[in-house]
């Protein structure tokens, strides 16, 4: 039988059964397999993909919704990948159009590489910010920050969720509630018994990714990063909003180096909701 054209291949929902195929697709494009992250995103979000008649996936992406159940206020698109053998044939454009249509007018956001940005601009996404990826072995030192941090407990979750929603601008309960199982560390910063920030460190290949990082101010963010670094012997990786210049300077002085920049893009809104002054780093750029 003749092989169907790419345009005729159906787009379907992905499930955890597709985890290996998604990791294979990442590897095909020169990305790490990131099975731990893929599993998290396919559970917390909605995956879409196109099956390759010859096996595996032609393309895939994940969208994570935030807000009220059944009435999302924001959707974050990530992990948009097309197999190398099918690249530059309009597959990514078709998949993105499908996702935008499926979200039915819900505002959208994504982090774009320089290579991906032209496609997203063609689809109507606008650049509204930038994030800088840092990576390296954290070197402790410097003055005492005077901020108390500790490991989070189950009793902290309601307060973490309140702090997170205030800073992020939408309810992320399905995502944040999975952090204790997904991350190796989850810590909070406190002042007079009140949570003023929190952060997680989750395993990704040979690093620990710091994210989300929500904090009242830069000193609180610094204390949370330092406390997470003290609990691991792996290099750290994080994506910091470039408007947080003081935190970026401090992190680089502590041994982290710049790897790349990504453009933060939005669709249907001119800027992201919430309070950017307290939103230092995303859980992962794939989930906004």
mmCIF file of N, CA, C and O in Angstrom, residues 140-205:
data_model
loop_
_atom_site.group_PDB
_atom_site.id
_atom_site.type_symbol
_atom_site.label_atom_id
_atom_site.label_comp_id
_atom_site.label_asym_id
_atom_site.label_seq_id
_atom_site.Cartn_x
_atom_site.Cartn_y
_atom_site.Cartn_z
ATOM 1 N N UNK A 140 29.312 27.752 46.894
ATOM 2 C CA UNK A 140 28.780 28.472 48.056
ATOM 3 C C UNK A 140 29.721 29.590 48.478
ATOM 4 O O UNK A 140 30.914 29.579 48.178
ATOM 5 N N UNK A 141 29.175 30.530 49.204
ATOM 6 C CA UNK A 141 29.994 31.643 49.671
ATOM 7 C C UNK A 141 29.218 32.941 49.641
ATOM 8 O O UNK A 141 28.042 32.979 49.317
ATOM 9 N N UNK A 142 29.888 34.021 49.996
ATOM 10 C CA UNK A 142 29.245 35.319 50.025
ATOM 11 C C UNK A 142 28.620 35.591 51.382
ATOM 12 O O UNK A 142 28.626 34.742 52.271
ATOM 13 N N UNK A 143 28.061 36.775 51.569
ATOM 14 C CA UNK A 143 27.486 37.151 52.868
ATOM 15 C C UNK A 143 26.249 36.338 53.196
ATOM 16 O O UNK A 143 25.563 35.820 52.308
ATOM 17 N N UNK A 144 25.961 36.227 54.488
ATOM 18 C CA UNK A 144 24.755 35.549 54.945
ATOM 19 C C UNK A 144 23.532 36.313 54.442
ATOM 20 O O UNK A 144 23.420 37.523 54.633
ATOM 21 N N UNK A 145 22.624 35.596 53.790
ATOM 22 C CA UNK A 145 21.465 36.246 53.189
ATOM 23 C C UNK A 145 20.378 36.572 54.206
ATOM 24 O O UNK A 145 19.460 37.349 53.920
ATOM 25 N N UNK A 146 20.452 35.956 55.373
ATOM 26 C CA UNK A 146 19.490 36.281 56.419
ATOM 27 C C UNK A 146 18.076 35.822 56.128
ATOM 28 O O UNK A 146 17.106 36.397 56.659
ATOM 29 N N UNK A 147 17.924 34.803 55.287
ATOM 30 C CA UNK A 147 16.602 34.273 54.940
ATOM 31 C C UNK A 147 16.541 32.821 55.405
ATOM 32 O O UNK A 147 17.443 32.035 55.115
ATOM 33 N N UNK A 148 15.487 32.472 56.110
ATOM 34 C CA UNK A 148 15.327 31.109 56.619
ATOM 35 C C UNK A 148 14.656 30.227 55.578
ATOM 36 O O UNK A 148 13.583 30.579 55.052
ATOM 37 N N UNK A 149 15.274 29.092 55.258
ATOM 38 C CA UNK A 149 14.665 28.122 54.349
ATOM 39 C C UNK A 149 14.638 26.758 55.034
ATOM 40 O O UNK A 149 15.436 26.480 55.928
ATOM 41 N N UNK A 150 13.717 25.919 54.592
ATOM 42 C CA UNK A 150 13.615 24.556 55.110
ATOM 43 C C UNK A 150 12.927 23.679 54.078
ATOM 44 O O UNK A 150 12.324 24.177 53.112
ATOM 45 N N UNK A 151 13.009 22.367 54.293
ATOM 46 C CA UNK A 151 12.298 21.440 53.416
ATOM 47 C C UNK A 151 10.795 21.621 53.593
ATOM 48 O O UNK A 151 10.300 21.800 54.710
ATOM 49 N N UNK A 152 10.066 21.588 52.498
ATOM 50 C CA UNK A 152 8.610 21.713 52.556
ATOM 51 C C UNK A 152 7.997 20.437 53.116
ATOM 52 O O UNK A 152 8.546 19.343 52.966
ATOM 53 N N UNK A 153 6.838 20.572 53.743
ATOM 54 C CA UNK A 153 6.082 19.435 54.255
ATOM 55 C C UNK A 153 4.723 19.401 53.567
ATOM 56 O O UNK A 153 4.319 20.352 52.883
ATOM 57 N N UNK A 154 3.995 18.315 53.775
ATOM 58 C CA UNK A 154 2.665 18.192 53.173
ATOM 59 C C UNK A 154 1.740 19.309 53.656
ATOM 60 O O UNK A 154 0.885 19.796 52.895
ATOM 61 N N UNK A 155 1.928 19.741 54.890
ATOM 62 C CA UNK A 155 1.079 20.805 55.442
ATOM 63 C C UNK A 155 1.322 22.150 54.765
ATOM 64 O O UNK A 155 0.491 23.056 54.853
ATOM 65 N N UNK A 156 2.458 22.300 54.096
ATOM 66 C CA UNK A 156 2.779 23.569 53.429
ATOM 67 C C UNK A 156 2.050 23.740 52.097
ATOM 68 O O UNK A 156 1.983 24.858 51.575
ATOM 69 N N UNK A 157 1.545 22.644 51.528
ATOM 70 C CA UNK A 157 1.029 22.715 50.155
ATOM 71 C C UNK A 157 -0.042 23.782 49.945
ATOM 72 O O UNK A 157 0.043 24.543 48.964
ATOM 73 N N UNK A 158 -1.054 23.911 50.797
ATOM 74 C CA UNK A 158 -2.053 24.971 50.559
ATOM 75 C C UNK A 158 -1.434 26.366 50.517
ATOM 76 O O UNK A 158 -1.827 27.205 49.698
ATOM 77 N N UNK A 159 -0.453 26.622 51.401
ATOM 78 C CA UNK A 159 0.185 27.950 51.408
ATOM 79 C C UNK A 159 1.078 28.142 50.182
ATOM 80 O O UNK A 159 1.147 29.239 49.620
ATOM 81 N N UNK A 160 1.756 27.084 49.757
ATOM 82 C CA UNK A 160 2.565 27.160 48.538
ATOM 83 C C UNK A 160 1.675 27.490 47.351
ATOM 84 O O UNK A 160 2.015 28.330 46.508
ATOM 85 N N UNK A 161 0.517 26.841 47.282
ATOM 86 C CA UNK A 161 -0.399 27.078 46.165
ATOM 87 C C UNK A 161 -0.897 28.522 46.143
ATOM 88 O O UNK A 161 -1.036 29.123 45.076
ATOM 89 N N UNK A 162 -1.159 29.095 47.316
ATOM 90 C CA UNK A 162 -1.602 30.495 47.360
ATOM 91 C C UNK A 162 -0.505 31.440 46.882
ATOM 92 O O UNK A 162 -0.752 32.354 46.082
ATOM 93 N N UNK A 163 0.715 31.217 47.380
ATOM 94 C CA UNK A 163 1.848 32.054 46.965
ATOM 95 C C UNK A 163 2.084 31.918 45.473
ATOM 96 O O UNK A 163 2.341 32.905 44.765
ATOM 97 N N UNK A 164 1.991 30.690 44.969
ATOM 98 C CA UNK A 164 2.229 30.444 43.553
ATOM 99 C C UNK A 164 1.188 31.139 42.682
ATOM 100 O O UNK A 164 1.527 31.772 41.679
ATOM 101 N N UNK A 165 -0.089 31.033 43.056
ATOM 102 C CA UNK A 165 -1.139 31.645 42.232
ATOM 103 C C UNK A 165 -1.010 33.165 42.207
ATOM 104 O O UNK A 165 -1.238 33.797 41.167
ATOM 105 N N UNK A 166 -0.631 33.759 43.335
ATOM 106 C CA UNK A 166 -0.445 35.209 43.366
ATOM 107 C C UNK A 166 0.649 35.636 42.391
ATOM 108 O O UNK A 166 0.513 36.649 41.698
ATOM 109 N N UNK A 167 1.750 34.880 42.350
ATOM 110 C CA UNK A 167 2.882 35.264 41.497
ATOM 111 C C UNK A 167 2.660 34.868 40.044
ATOM 112 O O UNK A 167 2.991 35.625 39.127
ATOM 113 N N UNK A 168 2.083 33.683 39.818
ATOM 114 C CA UNK A 168 1.917 33.192 38.453
ATOM 115 C C UNK A 168 0.705 33.799 37.757
ATOM 116 O O UNK A 168 0.695 33.955 36.541
ATOM 117 N N UNK A 169 -0.319 34.127 38.532
ATOM 118 C CA UNK A 169 -1.502 34.748 37.946
ATOM 119 C C UNK A 169 -2.578 33.783 37.524
ATOM 120 O O UNK A 169 -3.585 34.190 36.936
ATOM 121 N N UNK A 170 -2.403 32.492 37.809
ATOM 122 C CA UNK A 170 -3.413 31.477 37.496
ATOM 123 C C UNK A 170 -3.169 30.273 38.397
ATOM 124 O O UNK A 170 -2.048 30.051 38.863
ATOM 125 N N UNK A 171 -4.211 29.509 38.636
ATOM 126 C CA UNK A 171 -4.125 28.346 39.499
ATOM 127 C C UNK A 171 -3.347 27.224 38.798
ATOM 128 O O UNK A 171 -3.714 26.796 37.711
ATOM 129 N N UNK A 172 -2.270 26.758 39.456
ATOM 130 C CA UNK A 172 -1.455 25.668 38.895
ATOM 131 C C UNK A 172 -1.514 24.420 39.781
ATOM 132 O O UNK A 172 -0.568 23.622 39.788
ATOM 133 N N UNK A 173 -2.597 24.229 40.507
ATOM 134 C CA UNK A 173 -2.672 23.121 41.458
ATOM 135 C C UNK A 173 -2.299 21.766 40.861
ATOM 136 O O UNK A 173 -1.500 21.031 41.463
ATOM 137 N N UNK A 174 -2.835 21.362 39.687
ATOM 138 C CA UNK A 174 -2.486 20.035 39.161
ATOM 139 C C UNK A 174 -0.985 19.861 38.930
ATOM 140 O O UNK A 174 -0.469 18.745 39.043
ATOM 141 N N UNK A 175 -0.295 20.950 38.611
ATOM 142 C CA UNK A 175 1.147 20.886 38.374
ATOM 143 C C UNK A 175 1.927 20.899 39.683
ATOM 144 O O UNK A 175 2.784 20.045 39.925
ATOM 145 N N UNK A 176 1.630 21.879 40.528
ATOM 146 C CA UNK A 176 2.398 22.060 41.763
ATOM 147 C C UNK A 176 2.182 20.888 42.716
ATOM 148 O O UNK A 176 3.098 20.481 43.431
ATOM 149 N N UNK A 177 0.980 20.329 42.738
ATOM 150 C CA UNK A 177 0.705 19.202 43.628
ATOM 151 C C UNK A 177 1.517 17.964 43.265
ATOM 152 O O UNK A 177 1.695 17.072 44.107
ATOM 153 N N UNK A 178 2.025 17.909 42.041
ATOM 154 C CA UNK A 178 2.861 16.778 41.623
ATOM 155 C C UNK A 178 4.342 16.974 41.969
ATOM 156 O O UNK A 178 5.131 16.047 41.807
ATOM 157 N N UNK A 179 4.711 18.159 42.435
ATOM 158 C CA UNK A 179 6.127 18.442 42.693
ATOM 159 C C UNK A 179 6.768 17.508 43.722
ATOM 160 O O UNK A 179 7.912 17.078 43.521
ATOM 161 N N UNK A 180 6.089 17.180 44.835
ATOM 162 C CA UNK A 180 6.753 16.306 45.808
ATOM 163 C C UNK A 180 7.190 14.966 45.223
ATOM 164 O O UNK A 180 8.215 14.407 45.639
ATOM 165 N N UNK A 181 6.439 14.444 44.256
ATOM 166 C CA UNK A 181 6.813 13.180 43.630
ATOM 167 C C UNK A 181 7.796 13.374 42.484
ATOM 168 O O UNK A 181 8.616 12.491 42.202
ATOM 169 N N UNK A 182 7.742 14.523 41.833
ATOM 170 C CA UNK A 182 8.565 14.780 40.646
ATOM 171 C C UNK A 182 9.956 15.281 41.009
ATOM 172 O O UNK A 182 10.954 14.915 40.379
ATOM 173 N N UNK A 183 10.040 16.132 42.026
ATOM 174 C CA UNK A 183 11.301 16.784 42.382
ATOM 175 C C UNK A 183 12.044 15.991 43.454
ATOM 176 O O UNK A 183 11.440 15.286 44.263
ATOM 177 N N UNK A 184 13.354 16.136 43.462
ATOM 178 C CA UNK A 184 14.164 15.555 44.534
ATOM 179 C C UNK A 184 14.189 16.437 45.769
ATOM 180 O O UNK A 184 14.411 15.960 46.881
ATOM 181 N N UNK A 185 13.980 17.742 45.561
ATOM 182 C CA UNK A 185 13.914 18.676 46.688
ATOM 183 C C UNK A 185 12.795 19.681 46.454
ATOM 184 O O UNK A 185 12.599 20.150 45.331
ATOM 185 N N UNK A 186 12.086 20.027 47.523
ATOM 186 C CA UNK A 186 11.090 21.100 47.505
ATOM 187 C C UNK A 186 11.277 21.871 48.806
ATOM 188 O O UNK A 186 11.143 21.309 49.893
ATOM 189 N N UNK A 187 11.640 23.149 48.690
ATOM 190 C CA UNK A 187 11.969 23.951 49.865
ATOM 191 C C UNK A 187 11.144 25.234 49.885
ATOM 192 O O UNK A 187 10.750 25.751 48.829
ATOM 193 N N UNK A 188 10.928 25.727 51.099
ATOM 194 C CA UNK A 188 10.216 26.991 51.275
ATOM 195 C C UNK A 188 11.102 27.964 52.033
ATOM 196 O O UNK A 188 11.993 27.565 52.786
ATOM 197 N N UNK A 189 10.856 29.246 51.806
ATOM 198 C CA UNK A 189 11.485 30.315 52.590
ATOM 199 C C UNK A 189 10.404 30.904 53.485
ATOM 200 O O UNK A 189 9.264 31.109 53.056
ATOM 201 N N UNK A 190 10.766 31.165 54.742
ATOM 202 C CA UNK A 190 9.796 31.639 55.724
ATOM 203 C C UNK A 190 10.247 32.924 56.399
ATOM 204 O O UNK A 190 11.437 33.173 56.540
ATOM 205 N N UNK A 191 9.260 33.694 56.829
ATOM 206 C CA UNK A 191 9.508 34.862 57.671
ATOM 207 C C UNK A 191 8.343 34.981 58.644
ATOM 208 O O UNK A 191 7.183 35.105 58.210
ATOM 209 N N UNK A 192 8.634 34.910 59.922
ATOM 210 C CA UNK A 192 7.604 34.981 60.963
ATOM 211 C C UNK A 192 6.486 33.970 60.726
ATOM 212 O O UNK A 192 5.291 34.277 60.881
ATOM 213 N N UNK A 193 6.885 32.760 60.318
ATOM 214 C CA UNK A 193 5.910 31.693 60.096
ATOM 215 C C UNK A 193 5.139 31.799 58.805
ATOM 216 O O UNK A 193 4.239 30.983 58.540
ATOM 217 N N UNK A 194 5.480 32.769 57.970
ATOM 218 C CA UNK A 194 4.779 32.982 56.703
ATOM 219 C C UNK A 194 5.687 32.579 55.551
ATOM 220 O O UNK A 194 6.867 32.931 55.531
ATOM 221 N N UNK A 195 5.145 31.831 54.581
ATOM 222 C CA UNK A 195 5.929 31.425 53.417
ATOM 223 C C UNK A 195 6.084 32.615 52.470
ATOM 224 O O UNK A 195 5.094 33.219 52.034
ATOM 225 N N UNK A 196 7.331 32.966 52.173
ATOM 226 C CA UNK A 196 7.605 34.108 51.290
ATOM 227 C C UNK A 196 8.248 33.654 49.980
ATOM 228 O O UNK A 196 8.634 34.484 49.153
ATOM 229 N N UNK A 197 8.357 32.366 49.783
ATOM 230 C CA UNK A 197 8.892 31.843 48.533
ATOM 231 C C UNK A 197 9.049 30.341 48.608
ATOM 232 O O UNK A 197 9.017 29.751 49.692
ATOM 233 N N UNK A 198 9.187 29.727 47.454
ATOM 234 C CA UNK A 198 9.445 28.286 47.417
ATOM 235 C C UNK A 198 10.173 27.953 46.120
ATOM 236 O O UNK A 198 10.149 28.720 45.139
ATOM 237 N N UNK A 199 10.832 26.819 46.116
ATOM 238 C CA UNK A 199 11.556 26.380 44.922
ATOM 239 C C UNK A 199 11.740 24.872 44.976
ATOM 240 O O UNK A 199 11.755 24.259 46.037
ATOM 241 N N UNK A 200 11.889 24.285 43.795
ATOM 242 C CA UNK A 200 12.123 22.848 43.678
ATOM 243 C C UNK A 200 13.369 22.609 42.849
ATOM 244 O O UNK A 200 13.776 23.454 42.035
ATOM 245 N N UNK A 201 13.973 21.437 43.052
ATOM 246 C CA UNK A 201 15.076 20.974 42.204
ATOM 247 C C UNK A 201 14.717 19.569 41.746
ATOM 248 O O UNK A 201 14.512 18.685 42.569
ATOM 249 N N UNK A 202 14.619 19.405 40.431
ATOM 250 C CA UNK A 202 14.218 18.098 39.894
ATOM 251 C C UNK A 202 15.285 17.554 38.954
ATOM 252 O O UNK A 202 16.014 18.316 38.315
ATOM 253 N N UNK A 203 15.416 16.227 38.895
ATOM 254 C CA UNK A 203 16.506 15.617 38.128
ATOM 255 C C UNK A 203 16.251 15.647 36.632
ATOM 256 O O UNK A 203 15.155 15.330 36.168
ATOM 257 N N UNK A 204 17.273 16.049 35.888
ATOM 258 C CA UNK A 204 17.196 16.051 34.434
ATOM 259 C C UNK A 204 18.565 15.669 33.895
ATOM 260 O O UNK A 204 19.503 16.474 33.938
ATOM 261 N N UNK A 205 18.684 14.435 33.435
ATOM 262 C CA UNK A 205 19.951 13.888 32.987
ATOM 263 C C UNK A 205 20.984 14.031 34.116
ATOM 264 O O UNK A 205 20.752 13.545 35.203
#
